Amino acid sequence: MENDQLSTSVSPLALGGAITGIFVLIFSIIYLFVRSPSSSETDETEKPSKTENDRKKSAPKSTTTKPIKQDTKVTNKFAHPWLCASLRAHSSSVTGLNFSHNDKYLASVAEDDSVLLWPTKDFDGKEHKHTRVNIAFDQANRVIFSPDGKAFLVNLLKENVIRVYKFEKRADGLITNAHAVLDFPKKNESPIISIGIACTGKFIISAEVNNKIVLYDTKGEVLDTIETHQGHLTYAAVSPCGRFFGSSGFMSDVRFYEVCFEKSNGNFKETRKAFDLKGHNAQVSCFSLNKDSTRAATISKDNTWKLWNTDVDYLHKQDPKCLYTGKLSYNIEDLGLIVLSPDALSVAISIDNRIMFYNLSNEEKKCEQDIENSHSDTIRVLIMDGTGRYVASAGDRQIRVFHNIAELKGLIDDLTEKAHTAKQLTLKERMEEQIHDAMSKIDKILNGAS
Ligand SMILES: *[C@@H]1O[C@H](CO)[C@@H](O)[C@H](O)[C@H]1NC(C)=O
Ligand SMILES: *[C@@H]1O[C@H](CO)[C@@H](O)[C@H](O)[C@H]1NC(C)=O
């Protein structure tokens, strides 16, 4: 079943099946020939073991993250109608989150040297099980799933390299453990701030503070190295469609590159400039593209956020257009993050420890919800799942998972408009059904009605 879901997400890219095969093959080969550079273990307990704490004390702290305030305030009491789950098991601040490509798992990584894997089907329940994988002799601050769901990648803080962990699964597909299979060659000199992998499995990026972005294939072979000249980098990401990657930094523009492969043999060809987002007056701390890269959202220290049309003929020098600029209701003191939904129907924004949700269907973008103090410290990670249903955030030891009602509202408006113009009666009826579904989902979340 998992493979089915994988191929649906990859099939538009035609080569997806073959690539997945190659990816699997590569990992099998690596698995056979590379000895695991570290050990890992699994447990389902909620509390960190003593040895873990001891190890943390002796391990030198990373110099790349600013000192995290002691998490004395336990934010267990946080409640909100849109809150779906608070995931508690990390013993220090969560620094990275990623949903798997079939949305079955959420991975989290924290300063406590562990990656936790949370089955998303438990989110609505009372109990939130997880599988723990310890990152031995180092600390990781970013985590991403491989598109085939067979591995995850972390950025190791001390080594400053990407490490690949392969899952061990039960017959029914449940992840029980993971073990390290490969360390990428060390190519970044300054701290890596972002890592990403294309959904095609064709390339992986590691972006460092000092403007350098290294492209690898899944074996860790370097495909290319790009210098972005943006002062210093704050954020980088691969587009959900798997064609582009982008970076933002001290300069106010966001730069996107297209990664090109030979049509004949699928080999890497070149990285070329695609388009820039120009319009902010200060550094952009985060950006996000929708699933087909036709829309982008950005947030800047100029205290605005913008929505862009990136569906442009960049080969003929057509520039993306800014569709909307929103003034933020709060000044960004520490960090602003933004995430656009896959269908560009909603956007979630975090400013320091506050999260706001916008329904994007109308000209004026309505802030549907403004949630303060959702974390005891600045929110460092904000993501959406592949359907736009959930927004997950991290800013202390806990992970908050919110129902993205703004997306459902955006969907209702979108379908209502489409239903008006639909000529076919069956189509119209199906849309009305979907509208009804979305409405009852909202009702169920807010009132518990079914
Ligand atoms: C997870 O990581 C992949 C690879 O970088 C990325 O394409 C995807 O958008 C991430 N998903 C979420 C929900 O953050
Ligand atoms: C979405 O936001 C617009 C305003 O931008 C509002 O008119 C509309 O009612 C909202 N949609 C829903 C379903 O609440």
Coordinates of C-alpha atoms and ligand atoms in Angstrom, one line a residue:
M1 CA 0.0 0.0 0.0
E2 CA 2.8 2.3 0.9
N3 CA 4.4 1.7 -2.5
D4 CA 1.1 2.6 -4.2
Q5 CA 1.0 5.9 -2.5
L6 CA 4.6 6.5 -3.3
S7 CA 4.0 5.9 -7.0
T8 CA 1.0 8.1 -7.1
S9 CA 3.1 11.0 -5.8
V10 CA 5.9 10.3 -8.2
S11 CA 4.1 9.1 -11.3
P12 CA 3.6 12.6 -12.9
L13 CA 7.3 12.6 -13.3
A14 CA 7.2 9.6 -15.5
L15 CA 10.6 8.4 -14.5
G16 CA 9.5 8.0 -10.9
G17 CA 9.1 4.2 -10.9
A18 CA 12.5 3.6 -12.4
I19 CA 14.1 6.1 -10.1
T20 CA 12.5 4.6 -7.0
G21 CA 13.9 1.2 -8.2
I22 CA 17.3 2.7 -8.6
F23 CA 17.0 4.3 -5.2
V24 CA 16.1 1.0 -3.6
L25 CA 18.9 -0.8 -5.4
I26 CA 21.4 1.8 -4.3
F27 CA 20.3 1.5 -0.7
S28 CA 20.5 -2.2 -0.9
I29 CA 24.1 -2.0 -2.3
I30 CA 25.1 0.5 0.3
Y31 CA 23.5 -1.7 3.0
L32 CA 25.6 -4.7 1.8
F33 CA 28.9 -2.9 1.6
V34 CA 29.0 -0.2 4.1
R35 CA 29.2 -1.1 7.7
S36 CA 27.0 0.9 10.0
P37 CA 29.0 3.8 11.4
S38 CA 26.9 3.9 14.5
S39 CA 24.4 1.9 16.5
S40 CA 20.9 2.9 17.2
E41 CA 18.2 1.7 19.4
T42 CA 14.5 1.8 19.7
D43 CA 12.2 2.2 22.6
E44 CA 8.7 3.3 23.2
T45 CA 9.2 4.8 26.6
E46 CA 8.4 8.4 27.2
K47 CA 11.4 9.3 29.4
P48 CA 14.9 9.6 28.3
S49 CA 17.3 7.1 29.8
K50 CA 20.0 8.1 32.2
T51 CA 22.7 7.2 29.8
E52 CA 21.2 9.5 27.3
N53 CA 21.4 12.4 29.7
D54 CA 24.9 11.5 30.8
R55 CA 26.0 11.4 27.2
K56 CA 24.5 14.8 26.6
K57 CA 26.4 16.3 29.4
S58 CA 29.7 15.1 28.2
A59 CA 29.1 15.8 24.6
P60 CA 30.3 19.2 23.5
K61 CA 27.4 21.5 22.6
S62 CA 27.1 22.6 19.0
T63 CA 28.2 26.1 18.2
T64 CA 25.8 26.5 15.3
T65 CA 22.6 27.0 17.3
K66 CA 22.1 29.8 19.7
P67 CA 21.8 28.7 23.3
I68 CA 18.3 27.5 24.0
K69 CA 16.6 28.9 27.0
Q70 CA 16.1 26.4 29.7
D71 CA 12.7 24.9 29.0
T72 CA 11.4 25.4 32.6
K73 CA 7.9 26.4 31.7
V74 CA 6.1 23.2 30.9
T75 CA 3.5 24.1 28.4
N76 CA 1.4 21.1 29.0
K77 CA -1.5 23.4 29.7
F78 CA -1.7 24.8 26.2
A79 CA -5.1 24.2 24.6
H80 CA -6.8 25.5 21.5
P81 CA -9.8 24.4 19.5
W82 CA -7.6 23.9 16.4
L83 CA -5.1 21.8 18.3
C84 CA -5.1 18.2 17.3
A85 CA -2.2 16.8 19.3
S86 CA 0.8 17.8 21.5
L87 CA 3.6 15.3 21.0
R88 CA 5.7 14.9 24.1
A89 CA 8.8 12.7 24.3
H90 CA 11.8 14.8 23.5
S91 CA 13.8 15.9 26.5
S92 CA 15.1 19.1 24.8
S93 CA 14.2 21.5 22.0
V94 CA 12.9 20.1 18.8
T95 CA 14.9 21.5 15.8
G96 CA 13.5 19.6 12.8
L97 CA 10.3 18.0 11.6
N98 CA 9.3 16.3 8.3
F99 CA 6.2 14.3 7.2
S100 CA 6.9 11.2 5.2
H101 CA 5.8 11.4 1.5
N102 CA 2.7 9.2 2.2
D103 CA 2.0 11.3 5.3
K104 CA 2.0 8.1 7.5
Y105 CA 4.8 9.3 9.7
L106 CA 6.0 12.6 11.2
A107 CA 9.7 12.6 12.0
S108 CA 11.1 14.9 14.7
V109 CA 14.7 15.6 15.7
A110 CA 15.8 17.4 18.9
E111 CA 18.9 18.5 20.8
D112 CA 18.5 15.3 22.9
D113 CA 20.3 13.3 20.1
S114 CA 17.2 11.4 19.0
V115 CA 14.9 11.1 16.0
L116 CA 11.4 10.2 16.9
L117 CA 9.0 8.7 14.3
W118 CA 5.3 9.3 15.0
P119 CA 2.5 7.5 13.2
T120 CA 0.1 10.2 12.0
K121 CA -2.9 7.9 12.4
D122 CA -2.5 8.3 16.2
F123 CA -2.8 12.1 16.1
D124 CA -6.5 12.1 16.7
G125 CA -6.2 9.6 19.6
K126 CA -5.1 10.1 23.2
E127 CA -1.9 8.2 23.0
H128 CA 0.9 9.1 20.7
K129 CA 3.3 6.2 20.1
H130 CA 6.7 6.8 18.7
T131 CA 9.8 4.9 17.6
R132 CA 13.1 6.3 18.9
V133 CA 16.3 6.3 16.9
N134 CA 19.4 7.6 18.7
I135 CA 22.0 9.6 16.8
A136 CA 25.2 8.2 18.3
F137 CA 28.2 10.4 19.0
D138 CA 26.7 13.5 17.4
Q139 CA 23.6 15.6 17.3
A140 CA 21.2 16.2 14.4
N141 CA 19.2 19.3 13.7
R142 CA 17.4 18.5 10.5
V143 CA 15.5 15.4 9.4
I144 CA 13.9 14.4 6.0
F145 CA 12.4 11.2 4.7
S146 CA 13.6 9.7 1.5
P147 CA 10.7 9.8 -1.0
D148 CA 10.5 5.9 -1.2
G149 CA 9.9 5.8 2.6
K150 CA 12.8 3.5 3.1
A151 CA 15.2 5.8 4.8
F152 CA 15.6 9.2 6.5
L153 CA 18.4 11.7 6.3
V154 CA 19.7 13.9 9.1
N155 CA 22.2 16.7 9.2
L156 CA 24.9 16.0 11.8
L157 CA 25.8 19.1 13.7
K158 CA 29.4 18.2 14.8
E159 CA 30.4 16.4 11.6
N160 CA 28.4 19.0 9.5
V161 CA 27.4 16.2 7.0
I162 CA 24.3 14.4 5.9
R163 CA 23.9 10.9 7.3
V164 CA 21.4 8.3 5.9
Y165 CA 19.5 5.9 8.2
K166 CA 17.6 3.0 6.7
F167 CA 14.4 1.8 8.3
E168 CA 13.7 -1.6 9.7
K169 CA 10.1 -2.5 9.3
R170 CA 7.7 -5.1 10.4
A171 CA 5.8 -7.2 7.8
D172 CA 2.9 -4.8 8.1
G173 CA 5.1 -1.8 7.3
L174 CA 5.4 -0.4 10.8
I175 CA 8.8 1.2 11.4
T176 CA 10.5 -0.5 14.3
N177 CA 14.0 0.9 14.1
A178 CA 16.6 2.5 11.8
H179 CA 20.3 2.1 11.4
A180 CA 22.9 4.4 9.8
V181 CA 24.1 3.2 6.4
L182 CA 26.0 6.1 4.9
D183 CA 27.7 9.4 5.7
F184 CA 27.9 11.9 2.8
P185 CA 31.3 13.3 2.0
K186 CA 32.0 16.5 3.9
K187 CA 31.7 19.4 1.4
N188 CA 30.3 22.2 3.5
E189 CA 32.7 24.4 5.5
S190 CA 30.3 26.5 7.5
P191 CA 27.3 25.2 9.3
I192 CA 24.6 23.5 7.2
I193 CA 21.3 25.3 7.8
S194 CA 19.0 23.3 5.5
I195 CA 18.9 19.9 3.8
G196 CA 16.4 18.7 1.2
I197 CA 15.6 15.9 -1.1
A198 CA 13.7 15.9 -4.4
C199 CA 10.6 13.8 -4.5
T200 CA 12.0 12.2 -7.6
G201 CA 14.9 10.9 -5.5
K202 CA 17.3 12.5 -8.1
F203 CA 19.1 15.0 -5.9
I204 CA 19.7 16.1 -2.3
I205 CA 20.9 19.5 -1.2
S206 CA 22.9 20.7 1.8
A207 CA 22.9 24.5 2.2
E208 CA 25.4 26.3 4.5
V209 CA 25.4 29.7 6.1
N210 CA 28.3 30.9 3.8
N211 CA 26.1 30.7 0.6
K212 CA 27.3 27.4 -0.6
I213 CA 24.7 24.8 -1.7
V214 CA 26.0 21.3 -2.5
L215 CA 24.0 18.9 -4.7
Y216 CA 24.4 15.2 -4.3
D217 CA 22.9 12.1 -5.7
T218 CA 21.5 9.5 -3.4
K219 CA 24.8 7.7 -3.1
G220 CA 26.3 10.9 -1.8
E221 CA 28.2 11.7 -5.0
V222 CA 28.6 15.4 -5.5
L223 CA 26.6 16.6 -8.6
D224 CA 27.2 20.3 -8.4
T225 CA 28.1 23.1 -6.0
I226 CA 26.4 26.5 -6.2
E227 CA 27.5 29.8 -4.7
T228 CA 24.4 31.9 -4.2
H229 CA 25.9 35.3 -3.1
Q230 CA 23.1 36.3 -0.8
G231 CA 25.3 37.6 2.1
H232 CA 24.6 34.6 4.2
L233 CA 21.9 32.0 3.9
T234 CA 18.9 31.8 6.3
Y235 CA 16.9 29.0 4.6
A236 CA 17.0 26.7 1.6
A237 CA 14.5 24.1 0.3
V238 CA 13.8 21.8 -2.6
S239 CA 10.5 22.5 -4.3
P240 CA 7.8 19.9 -3.6
C241 CA 7.7 19.1 -7.4
G242 CA 11.3 18.1 -7.2
R243 CA 12.6 20.4 -10.1
F244 CA 13.9 23.4 -8.2
F245 CA 15.6 24.4 -5.1
G246 CA 15.7 27.9 -3.6
S247 CA 17.5 29.9 -1.1
S248 CA 17.0 33.0 0.9
G249 CA 19.5 35.0 3.0
F250 CA 20.7 38.4 4.1
M251 CA 19.8 39.9 0.7
S252 CA 16.1 40.5 0.2
D253 CA 15.6 38.3 -2.8
V254 CA 14.9 34.6 -3.0
R255 CA 16.7 32.7 -5.7
F256 CA 15.5 29.5 -7.4
Y257 CA 17.5 27.1 -9.5
E258 CA 16.4 24.3 -11.7
V259 CA 18.2 21.0 -11.5
C260 CA 18.3 19.5 -15.1
F261 CA 18.9 15.9 -16.0
E262 CA 19.6 14.4 -19.5
K263 CA 16.5 13.2 -21.2
S264 CA 18.3 10.2 -22.7
N265 CA 19.9 8.6 -19.7
G266 CA 18.7 10.6 -16.7
N267 CA 22.2 11.7 -15.8
F268 CA 22.7 15.0 -14.1
K269 CA 23.2 17.8 -16.7
E270 CA 23.3 21.2 -15.1
T271 CA 22.0 23.5 -12.4
R272 CA 20.6 26.7 -14.0
K273 CA 19.1 29.9 -12.6
A274 CA 15.3 29.7 -12.8
F275 CA 13.7 32.8 -11.2
D276 CA 14.1 35.2 -8.4
L277 CA 11.5 36.6 -6.0
K278 CA 12.3 40.3 -5.8
G279 CA 10.2 42.8 -3.8
H280 CA 10.9 42.5 -0.1
N281 CA 12.9 45.3 1.6
A282 CA 14.8 43.2 4.1
Q283 CA 16.0 39.7 4.5
V284 CA 13.6 36.8 3.8
S285 CA 13.7 34.3 6.7
C286 CA 11.6 31.7 5.0
F287 CA 9.7 30.8 1.8
S288 CA 7.5 28.0 0.6
L289 CA 6.2 26.7 -2.7
N290 CA 3.0 24.8 -3.4
K291 CA 3.0 21.3 -4.9
D292 CA 3.4 22.2 -8.6
S293 CA 5.6 25.3 -7.9
T294 CA 3.0 27.7 -9.4
R295 CA 2.8 29.7 -6.2
A296 CA 5.2 30.8 -3.6
A297 CA 4.9 32.5 -0.2
T298 CA 7.6 34.5 1.6
I299 CA 8.1 36.2 4.9
S300 CA 10.6 38.9 5.6
K301 CA 12.1 41.0 8.3
D302 CA 10.4 44.0 6.6
N303 CA 7.4 42.7 8.5
T304 CA 5.4 41.6 5.5
W305 CA 4.5 38.4 3.8
K306 CA 3.9 37.9 0.1
L307 CA 2.2 35.5 -2.2
W308 CA 3.7 35.1 -5.6
N309 CA 2.7 33.7 -9.0
T310 CA 5.8 31.6 -10.0
D311 CA 4.0 30.0 -13.0
V312 CA 6.3 31.9 -15.4
D313 CA 8.3 31.3 -18.5
Y314 CA 11.7 31.9 -16.8
L315 CA 13.6 30.6 -19.7
H316 CA 12.4 33.7 -21.5
K317 CA 13.2 35.9 -18.6
Q318 CA 9.7 36.3 -17.3
D319 CA 9.7 37.2 -13.7
P320 CA 7.3 35.9 -11.0
K321 CA 4.6 38.4 -10.0
C322 CA 3.8 39.4 -6.5
L323 CA 0.0 38.7 -6.1
Y324 CA -0.4 39.9 -2.6
T325 CA 1.5 41.7 0.2
G326 CA 0.2 41.4 3.8
K327 CA 1.4 43.5 6.6
L328 CA 2.2 41.4 9.6
S329 CA 0.3 42.4 12.7
Y330 CA 3.3 41.8 14.8
N331 CA 7.0 42.8 14.4
I332 CA 9.3 39.8 14.1
E333 CA 11.6 40.0 17.1
D334 CA 13.3 36.7 16.5
L335 CA 12.1 34.5 13.7
G336 CA 9.3 34.4 11.1
L337 CA 8.4 31.3 9.2
I338 CA 5.8 30.6 6.5
V339 CA 4.3 27.5 4.9
L340 CA 2.0 27.4 1.9
S341 CA -0.5 24.5 1.5
P342 CA 0.1 22.1 -1.4
D343 CA -3.0 23.5 -3.2
A344 CA -2.2 27.1 -2.3
L345 CA -5.5 27.5 -0.5
S346 CA -4.1 28.4 2.9
V347 CA -0.9 29.6 4.5
A348 CA 0.4 29.3 8.0
I349 CA 2.8 31.9 9.5
S350 CA 4.7 31.9 12.7
I351 CA 6.1 35.0 14.3
D352 CA 8.2 34.2 17.3
N353 CA 5.9 31.9 19.4
R354 CA 2.7 32.8 17.6
I355 CA 1.0 31.0 14.7
M356 CA -1.4 32.5 12.3
F357 CA -3.5 30.7 9.7
Y358 CA -4.8 32.4 6.5
N359 CA -7.5 31.3 4.1
L360 CA -6.2 32.5 0.7
S361 CA -9.4 32.2 -1.3
N362 CA -10.3 35.8 -1.4
E363 CA -8.5 38.9 -2.6
E364 CA -8.2 40.1 0.9
K365 CA -6.5 37.3 2.8
K366 CA -8.3 36.6 6.0
C367 CA -6.4 35.6 9.1
E368 CA -8.7 32.8 10.3
Q369 CA -6.8 32.2 13.5
D370 CA -4.1 33.9 15.5
I371 CA -2.7 31.6 18.2
E372 CA -0.4 33.1 20.7
N373 CA 2.0 31.2 23.1
S374 CA 1.7 27.9 21.3
H375 CA 5.2 27.3 22.4
S376 CA 7.3 28.5 25.3
D377 CA 10.1 29.7 22.9
T378 CA 10.4 30.9 19.3
I379 CA 9.0 28.6 16.8
R380 CA 11.9 27.1 14.8
V381 CA 10.0 24.7 12.5
L382 CA 6.7 25.1 10.8
I383 CA 5.5 22.5 8.3
M384 CA 2.3 21.1 6.6
D385 CA 1.6 17.6 5.6
G386 CA 1.1 16.6 2.0
T387 CA -2.6 17.3 2.1
G388 CA -2.6 20.6 3.9
R389 CA -4.7 19.1 6.6
Y390 CA -2.2 19.4 9.4
V391 CA 0.3 22.1 10.5
A392 CA 3.0 21.0 12.8
S393 CA 5.2 23.3 14.8
A394 CA 8.2 23.1 17.1
G395 CA 9.6 25.7 19.4
D396 CA 10.4 23.8 22.7
R397 CA 10.4 20.2 23.7
Q398 CA 6.9 19.6 22.4
I399 CA 5.5 19.3 18.9
R400 CA 2.1 20.8 18.3
V401 CA -0.1 19.5 15.5
F402 CA -2.9 21.7 14.5
H403 CA -5.9 21.1 12.3
N404 CA -5.6 23.5 9.4
I405 CA -9.1 24.7 9.3
A406 CA -8.0 27.6 7.1
E407 CA -7.3 25.1 4.4
L408 CA -10.8 23.6 4.7
K409 CA -12.3 27.1 4.4
G410 CA -10.1 27.9 1.4
L411 CA -11.3 24.6 -0.1
I412 CA -15.0 25.4 0.5
D413 CA -14.6 28.8 -1.2
D414 CA -12.6 27.2 -4.1
L415 CA -15.2 24.5 -4.7
T416 CA -18.1 26.8 -4.3
E417 CA -16.7 29.0 -7.1
K418 CA -16.0 26.0 -9.3
A419 CA -19.4 24.5 -8.7
H420 CA -21.0 27.7 -9.9
T421 CA -19.4 27.4 -13.3
A422 CA -19.4 23.7 -13.6
K423 CA -21.5 22.6 -16.7
Q424 CA -21.7 18.9 -15.9
L425 CA -24.3 18.0 -13.3
T426 CA -22.4 15.1 -11.9
L427 CA -19.3 17.2 -11.5
K428 CA -21.4 19.9 -9.7
E429 CA -22.8 17.3 -7.4
R430 CA -19.4 15.8 -6.6
M431 CA -18.2 19.3 -5.7
E432 CA -21.2 20.0 -3.5
E433 CA -20.5 16.7 -1.7
Q434 CA -16.9 17.8 -1.1
I435 CA -18.1 21.1 0.2
H436 CA -20.4 19.3 2.6
D437 CA -17.5 17.0 3.6
A438 CA -15.3 20.0 4.4
M439 CA -18.0 21.7 6.4
S440 CA -18.7 18.6 8.5
K441 CA -14.9 18.2 9.1
I442 CA -14.8 21.7 10.5
D443 CA -17.8 21.0 12.6
K444 CA -16.3 17.8 13.9
I445 CA -13.0 19.5 14.8
L446 CA -14.7 22.4 16.6
N447 CA -17.7 20.7 18.1
G448 CA -16.8 17.0 18.2
A449 CA -20.0 16.3 16.2
S450 CA -19.8 13.6 13.6
Ligands
LIG1 C1 9.9 16.9 3.9 O1 11.1 17.0 3.3 C2 11.0 16.9 1.9 C3 12.4 16.8 1.3 O2 13.1 18.0 1.6 C4 10.3 18.1 1.4 O3 10.1 18.0 0.0 C5 9.0 18.1 2.0 O4 8.3 19.3 1.7 C6 9.1 18.0 3.5 N1 7.8 17.9 4.0 C7 7.4 18.6 5.0 C8 5.9 18.4 5.4 O5 8.1 19.4 5.6
LIG2 C1 -12.2 32.8 3.5 O1 -11.8 34.1 3.7 C2 -12.6 35.1 3.0 C3 -12.0 36.5 3.2 O2 -10.7 36.5 2.7 C4 -14.0 35.1 3.5 O3 -14.8 36.0 2.8 C5 -14.5 33.6 3.4 O4 -15.8 33.6 4.0 C6 -13.6 32.7 4.1 N1 -14.1 31.3 3.8 C7 -14.8 30.6 4.7 C8 -15.3 29.3 4.2 O5 -15.0 31.0 5.8

